[in-house]
């Protein structure tokens, strides 16, 4: 039955309680750091910077008492799609580069730029998965909601739509583990009726064909969960656009400012530190 434990195989979206300094940061600092580091990973012009981002994330996760193997569990389900994208980029995308190809496979020429582009694609994806897994592992759902509302409040004069937007974000994050749990229940129910999900070790195409019948029951279960949530909010007299108070208040401390400055310096040094690497930029730029 371990093959049906989807929640254990999903690293992203799982909060890990702890008392580290990373856990004790205010939600606003974590959200700003997430935005800065995500922008740095997506727009880094050189490939070595992605490796330095990975080392930085490993250092932060170790400071928070988390394991890298646990955080990178979200890579495995989408790895076949990444391999497919990499094959398309190498063999079917013509970038009109100059020079001799490294290898020729049938009618396709493989250039160094194609390999570097694919390597950057994989590097950025691994860093993004690690970043989001690290963020959700040290930030509970309530803090994500509070942090989003606090960051959007200066742009909202009436202070209404910032709360509604943070509520939408909270529900979105909350539905990820719920849908994973529903998929696990449906798969176990189908397996008890004779479907071979966990023990059939065949190709990916046949395996995907087996999982197609789960889409409709999962979609219906999601709609039922949403309807239950709406009924629960209406029974508590919830009304959108009204001013509300909060049970927990977060105040910025000295360590929060230090952490934000450190993240900002890492972002600037890695994003604009291209001249520090003595590597021809034409080989690494997109």
Short mmCIF file of C-alpha atoms in Angstrom, two decimals:
data_model
loop_
_atom_site.label_atom_id
_atom_site.label_comp_id
_atom_site.label_asym_id
_atom_site.label_seq_id
_atom_site.Cartn_x
_atom_site.Cartn_y
_atom_site.Cartn_z
CA UNK A 1 0.00 0.00 0.00
CA UNK A 2 3.02 2.30 0.07
CA UNK A 3 2.56 2.86 -3.64
CA UNK A 4 -0.71 4.70 -2.92
CA UNK A 5 0.72 7.06 -0.31
CA UNK A 6 0.66 10.16 -2.52
CA UNK A 7 0.97 12.64 0.36
CA UNK A 8 4.23 11.08 1.55
CA UNK A 9 5.66 11.31 -1.97
CA UNK A 10 4.71 14.97 -2.31
CA UNK A 11 7.26 17.35 -0.82
CA UNK A 12 5.65 20.61 -1.89
CA UNK A 13 2.86 21.95 0.31
CA UNK A 14 3.82 19.98 3.42
CA UNK A 15 4.48 22.11 6.51
CA UNK A 16 7.20 20.87 8.86
CA UNK A 17 6.84 22.32 12.38
CA UNK A 18 10.01 23.67 13.91
CA UNK A 19 11.53 26.33 16.14
CA UNK A 20 14.41 27.47 13.94
CA UNK A 21 15.14 31.08 13.06
CA UNK A 22 13.76 30.48 9.58
CA UNK A 23 10.45 29.32 11.06
CA UNK A 24 10.25 32.34 13.37
CA UNK A 25 10.56 34.94 10.59
CA UNK A 26 7.46 37.04 9.96
CA UNK A 27 5.35 35.90 6.97
CA UNK A 28 6.04 39.13 5.06
CA UNK A 29 9.78 38.43 5.02
CA UNK A 30 9.22 34.89 3.76
CA UNK A 31 6.93 36.06 0.97
CA UNK A 32 9.27 38.85 -0.16
CA UNK A 33 12.18 36.40 -0.08
CA UNK A 34 10.15 33.93 -2.14
CA UNK A 35 9.42 36.55 -4.80
CA UNK A 36 13.03 37.78 -4.96
CA UNK A 37 14.60 34.33 -5.12
CA UNK A 38 12.05 33.11 -7.65
CA UNK A 39 12.87 36.07 -9.87
CA UNK A 40 16.57 35.37 -9.43
CA UNK A 41 16.17 31.73 -10.47
CA UNK A 42 14.05 32.58 -13.52
CA UNK A 43 16.19 35.46 -14.81
CA UNK A 44 19.73 34.38 -13.93
CA UNK A 45 21.73 34.91 -17.13
CA UNK A 46 24.44 32.33 -16.38
CA UNK A 47 24.23 28.64 -15.54
CA UNK A 48 26.71 28.65 -12.57
CA UNK A 49 24.42 31.04 -10.71
CA UNK A 50 21.73 28.36 -10.66
CA UNK A 51 24.14 26.03 -8.90
CA UNK A 52 24.93 28.76 -6.35
CA UNK A 53 21.20 29.25 -5.78
CA UNK A 54 20.94 25.52 -5.12
CA UNK A 55 23.75 25.70 -2.56
CA UNK A 56 22.06 28.68 -0.89
CA UNK A 57 18.75 26.82 -0.67
CA UNK A 58 20.53 23.79 0.79
CA UNK A 59 22.13 26.03 3.41
CA UNK A 60 18.80 27.60 4.34
CA UNK A 61 17.04 24.24 4.54
CA UNK A 62 19.80 22.87 6.76
CA UNK A 63 19.44 25.92 9.03
CA UNK A 64 15.70 25.17 9.25
CA UNK A 65 16.36 21.51 10.13
CA UNK A 66 14.94 20.13 6.85
CA UNK A 67 16.22 17.40 4.54
CA UNK A 68 16.89 18.13 0.88
CA UNK A 69 15.65 14.69 -0.14
CA UNK A 70 12.26 15.41 1.40
CA UNK A 71 12.00 18.80 -0.31
CA UNK A 72 12.87 17.44 -3.75
CA UNK A 73 10.17 14.77 -3.79
CA UNK A 74 8.03 16.97 -6.01
CA UNK A 75 10.52 16.54 -8.89
CA UNK A 76 9.87 12.85 -9.51
CA UNK A 77 6.22 13.04 -10.76
CA UNK A 78 7.03 15.59 -13.48
CA UNK A 79 10.46 14.24 -14.43
CA UNK A 80 9.15 12.40 -17.55
CA UNK A 81 7.62 15.63 -18.85
CA UNK A 82 10.92 17.45 -18.27
CA UNK A 83 12.76 14.77 -20.20
CA UNK A 84 10.27 15.13 -23.04
CA UNK A 85 10.77 18.92 -23.07
CA UNK A 86 14.54 18.43 -23.04
CA UNK A 87 14.39 16.06 -26.04
CA UNK A 88 12.24 18.57 -27.95
CA UNK A 89 14.67 21.39 -27.13
CA UNK A 90 17.71 19.40 -28.25
CA UNK A 91 16.42 17.74 -31.41
CA UNK A 92 13.52 19.81 -32.73
CA UNK A 93 14.27 23.46 -31.86
CA UNK A 94 16.47 25.21 -34.41
CA UNK A 95 18.35 28.12 -32.83
CA UNK A 96 20.49 28.91 -35.89
CA UNK A 97 23.82 28.74 -34.08
CA UNK A 98 27.20 28.82 -35.75
CA UNK A 99 29.95 26.26 -35.46
CA UNK A 100 30.30 22.51 -35.73
CA UNK A 101 27.79 20.29 -33.90
CA UNK A 102 28.96 18.10 -31.07
CA UNK A 103 27.15 15.07 -32.44
CA UNK A 104 24.79 14.07 -35.23
CA UNK A 105 21.98 11.61 -34.46
CA UNK A 106 20.22 10.52 -37.64
CA UNK A 107 19.12 13.81 -39.27
CA UNK A 108 19.46 15.89 -36.09
CA UNK A 109 22.50 17.93 -35.10
CA UNK A 110 23.24 18.47 -31.41
CA UNK A 111 25.00 21.75 -30.56
CA UNK A 112 26.56 22.85 -27.31
CA UNK A 113 24.01 25.65 -26.96
CA UNK A 114 21.17 23.11 -27.04
CA UNK A 115 22.71 21.11 -24.20
CA UNK A 116 23.35 24.23 -22.14
CA UNK A 117 19.79 25.47 -22.67
CA UNK A 118 18.40 22.11 -21.54
CA UNK A 119 20.73 22.10 -18.53
CA UNK A 120 19.50 25.56 -17.55
CA UNK A 121 15.91 24.37 -17.90
CA UNK A 122 16.51 21.47 -15.54
CA UNK A 123 18.51 23.63 -13.14
CA UNK A 124 15.79 26.28 -12.91
CA UNK A 125 13.09 23.69 -12.37
CA UNK A 126 15.01 21.95 -9.58
CA UNK A 127 15.66 25.27 -7.88
CA UNK A 128 12.01 26.34 -8.15
CA UNK A 129 10.79 23.05 -6.70
CA UNK A 130 13.28 23.33 -3.87
CA UNK A 131 12.34 26.98 -3.25
CA UNK A 132 8.58 26.38 -3.11
CA UNK A 133 9.01 23.24 -1.01
CA UNK A 134 11.24 25.14 1.40
CA UNK A 135 8.75 28.01 1.63
CA UNK A 136 5.76 25.77 2.36
CA UNK A 137 7.82 23.67 4.80
CA UNK A 138 8.63 26.64 7.05
CA UNK A 139 5.41 28.65 6.57
CA UNK A 140 2.03 27.38 7.78
CA UNK A 141 -1.11 28.15 5.84
CA UNK A 142 -2.36 30.82 8.24
CA UNK A 143 0.93 32.73 7.99
CA UNK A 144 0.73 32.66 4.19
CA UNK A 145 -2.68 34.30 4.43
CA UNK A 146 -1.51 36.91 6.95
CA UNK A 147 1.65 37.67 4.99
CA UNK A 148 -0.21 38.11 1.70
CA UNK A 149 -2.74 40.45 3.30
CA UNK A 150 0.00 42.47 5.02
CA UNK A 151 1.94 42.94 1.78
CA UNK A 152 -1.14 43.93 -0.21
CA UNK A 153 -2.61 46.23 2.43
CA UNK A 154 -0.53 49.32 1.44
CA UNK A 155 -1.94 49.07 -2.10
CA UNK A 156 -5.53 48.76 -0.87
CA UNK A 157 -7.02 52.00 0.40
CA UNK A 158 -10.12 50.42 1.90
CA UNK A 159 -8.38 47.26 3.10
CA UNK A 160 -11.00 44.94 1.60
CA UNK A 161 -9.79 43.25 -1.55
CA UNK A 162 -6.41 42.49 0.05
CA UNK A 163 -8.17 40.20 2.52
CA UNK A 164 -10.24 38.59 -0.23
CA UNK A 165 -7.15 37.95 -2.33
CA UNK A 166 -5.29 36.43 0.62
CA UNK A 167 -8.33 34.22 1.26
CA UNK A 168 -8.24 32.98 -2.35
CA UNK A 169 -4.53 32.21 -2.01
CA UNK A 170 -5.13 30.38 1.27
CA UNK A 171 -7.90 28.24 -0.20
CA UNK A 172 -5.68 27.42 -3.19
CA UNK A 173 -2.83 26.22 -0.98
CA UNK A 174 -5.28 24.35 1.26
CA UNK A 175 -6.83 22.46 -1.63
CA UNK A 176 -3.50 21.00 -2.80
CA UNK A 177 -3.16 18.42 0.04
CA UNK A 178 -6.94 17.86 -0.03
CA UNK A 179 -6.88 16.90 -3.70
CA UNK A 180 -3.85 14.68 -3.11
CA UNK A 181 -5.72 12.92 -0.31
CA UNK A 182 -8.83 12.52 -2.48
CA UNK A 183 -6.73 11.06 -5.31
CA UNK A 184 -5.20 8.61 -2.84
CA UNK A 185 -8.66 7.51 -1.61
CA UNK A 186 -10.02 7.08 -5.14
CA UNK A 187 -6.96 5.10 -6.22
CA UNK A 188 -7.24 2.77 -3.23
CA UNK A 189 -10.95 2.28 -3.93
CA UNK A 190 -10.24 1.42 -7.57
CA UNK A 191 -7.40 -0.91 -6.56
CA UNK A 192 -9.71 -2.76 -4.14
CA UNK A 193 -11.99 -3.42 -7.12
CA UNK A 194 -9.23 -4.98 -9.19
CA UNK A 195 -7.46 -2.04 -10.83
CA UNK A 196 -3.66 -2.46 -10.92
CA UNK A 197 -2.20 0.94 -10.05
CA UNK A 198 0.63 0.26 -7.64
CA UNK A 199 1.91 -3.13 -8.80
CA UNK A 200 1.80 -2.76 -12.59
CA UNK A 201 5.31 -1.87 -13.68
CA UNK A 202 4.82 -1.13 -17.35
CA UNK A 203 5.50 1.86 -19.56
CA UNK A 204 4.44 5.41 -18.82
CA UNK A 205 1.83 5.48 -21.61
CA UNK A 206 -0.13 2.54 -20.21
CA UNK A 207 0.26 3.89 -16.70
CA UNK A 208 -1.13 7.29 -17.76
CA UNK A 209 -4.01 5.50 -19.48
CA UNK A 210 -4.84 3.81 -16.17
CA UNK A 211 -4.93 7.11 -14.30
CA UNK A 212 -7.25 8.84 -16.79
CA UNK A 213 -10.44 7.37 -15.23
CA UNK A 214 -9.50 9.07 -11.95
CA UNK A 215 -9.87 12.59 -13.39
CA UNK A 216 -13.68 12.75 -13.34
CA UNK A 217 -14.13 11.38 -9.77
CA UNK A 218 -11.37 13.69 -8.56
CA UNK A 219 -13.03 16.68 -10.26
CA UNK A 220 -16.40 15.80 -8.68
CA UNK A 221 -14.77 15.41 -5.26
CA UNK A 222 -13.14 18.83 -5.62
CA UNK A 223 -16.51 20.42 -6.44
CA UNK A 224 -18.09 18.71 -3.43
CA UNK A 225 -15.31 20.00 -1.18
CA UNK A 226 -15.79 23.51 -2.57
CA UNK A 227 -19.54 23.33 -1.93
CA UNK A 228 -18.95 22.21 1.66
CA UNK A 229 -16.55 25.12 2.14
CA UNK A 230 -19.11 27.60 0.78
CA UNK A 231 -21.83 26.24 3.10
CA UNK A 232 -19.46 26.46 6.08
CA UNK A 233 -18.56 30.09 5.29
CA UNK A 234 -22.21 31.08 4.80
CA UNK A 235 -23.23 29.40 8.06
CA UNK A 236 -20.67 31.58 9.82
CA UNK A 237 -22.13 34.71 8.17
CA UNK A 238 -19.06 35.37 6.07
CA UNK A 239 -19.40 38.41 3.84
CA UNK A 240 -16.82 39.47 1.29
CA UNK A 241 -15.44 42.99 1.37
CA UNK A 242 -15.98 43.72 5.08
CA UNK A 243 -13.30 44.87 7.50
CA UNK A 244 -12.00 42.20 9.88
CA UNK A 245 -9.64 41.85 12.79
CA UNK A 246 -7.02 39.13 13.21
CA UNK A 247 -6.31 36.83 16.10
CA UNK A 248 -2.53 36.82 15.56
CA UNK A 249 -0.48 39.92 14.85
CA UNK A 250 3.08 39.77 13.49
CA UNK A 251 5.66 42.45 14.22
CA UNK A 252 8.94 42.93 12.43
CA UNK A 253 12.05 42.39 14.53
CA UNK A 254 15.74 42.94 14.02
CA UNK A 255 16.36 39.43 12.71
CA UNK A 256 13.62 39.90 10.10
CA UNK A 257 15.33 42.97 8.64
CA UNK A 258 18.69 41.18 8.68
CA UNK A 259 17.24 38.15 6.87
CA UNK A 260 15.57 40.34 4.24
CA UNK A 261 18.78 42.30 3.61
CA UNK A 262 20.74 39.05 3.29
CA UNK A 263 18.28 37.64 0.75
CA UNK A 264 18.33 40.91 -1.20
CA UNK A 265 22.14 40.89 -1.32
CA UNK A 266 22.16 37.27 -2.50
CA UNK A 267 19.62 38.18 -5.17
CA UNK A 268 21.65 41.13 -6.44
CA UNK A 269 25.02 39.39 -6.31
CA UNK A 270 23.83 36.34 -8.25
CA UNK A 271 21.61 38.15 -10.73
CA UNK A 272 24.08 40.90 -11.67
CA UNK A 273 27.31 39.07 -10.91
CA UNK A 274 27.84 37.78 -14.45
CA UNK A 275 31.31 39.36 -14.90
CA UNK A 276 32.55 37.37 -11.90
CA UNK A 277 32.38 34.16 -13.95
CA UNK A 278 35.04 33.93 -16.60
CA UNK A 279 32.86 31.97 -19.01
CA UNK A 280 31.82 33.15 -22.48
CA UNK A 281 28.37 34.67 -22.05
CA UNK A 282 27.27 33.60 -25.52
CA UNK A 283 27.30 29.97 -24.32
CA UNK A 284 24.99 30.56 -21.37
CA UNK A 285 22.58 33.31 -22.30
CA UNK A 286 19.06 32.44 -23.41
#
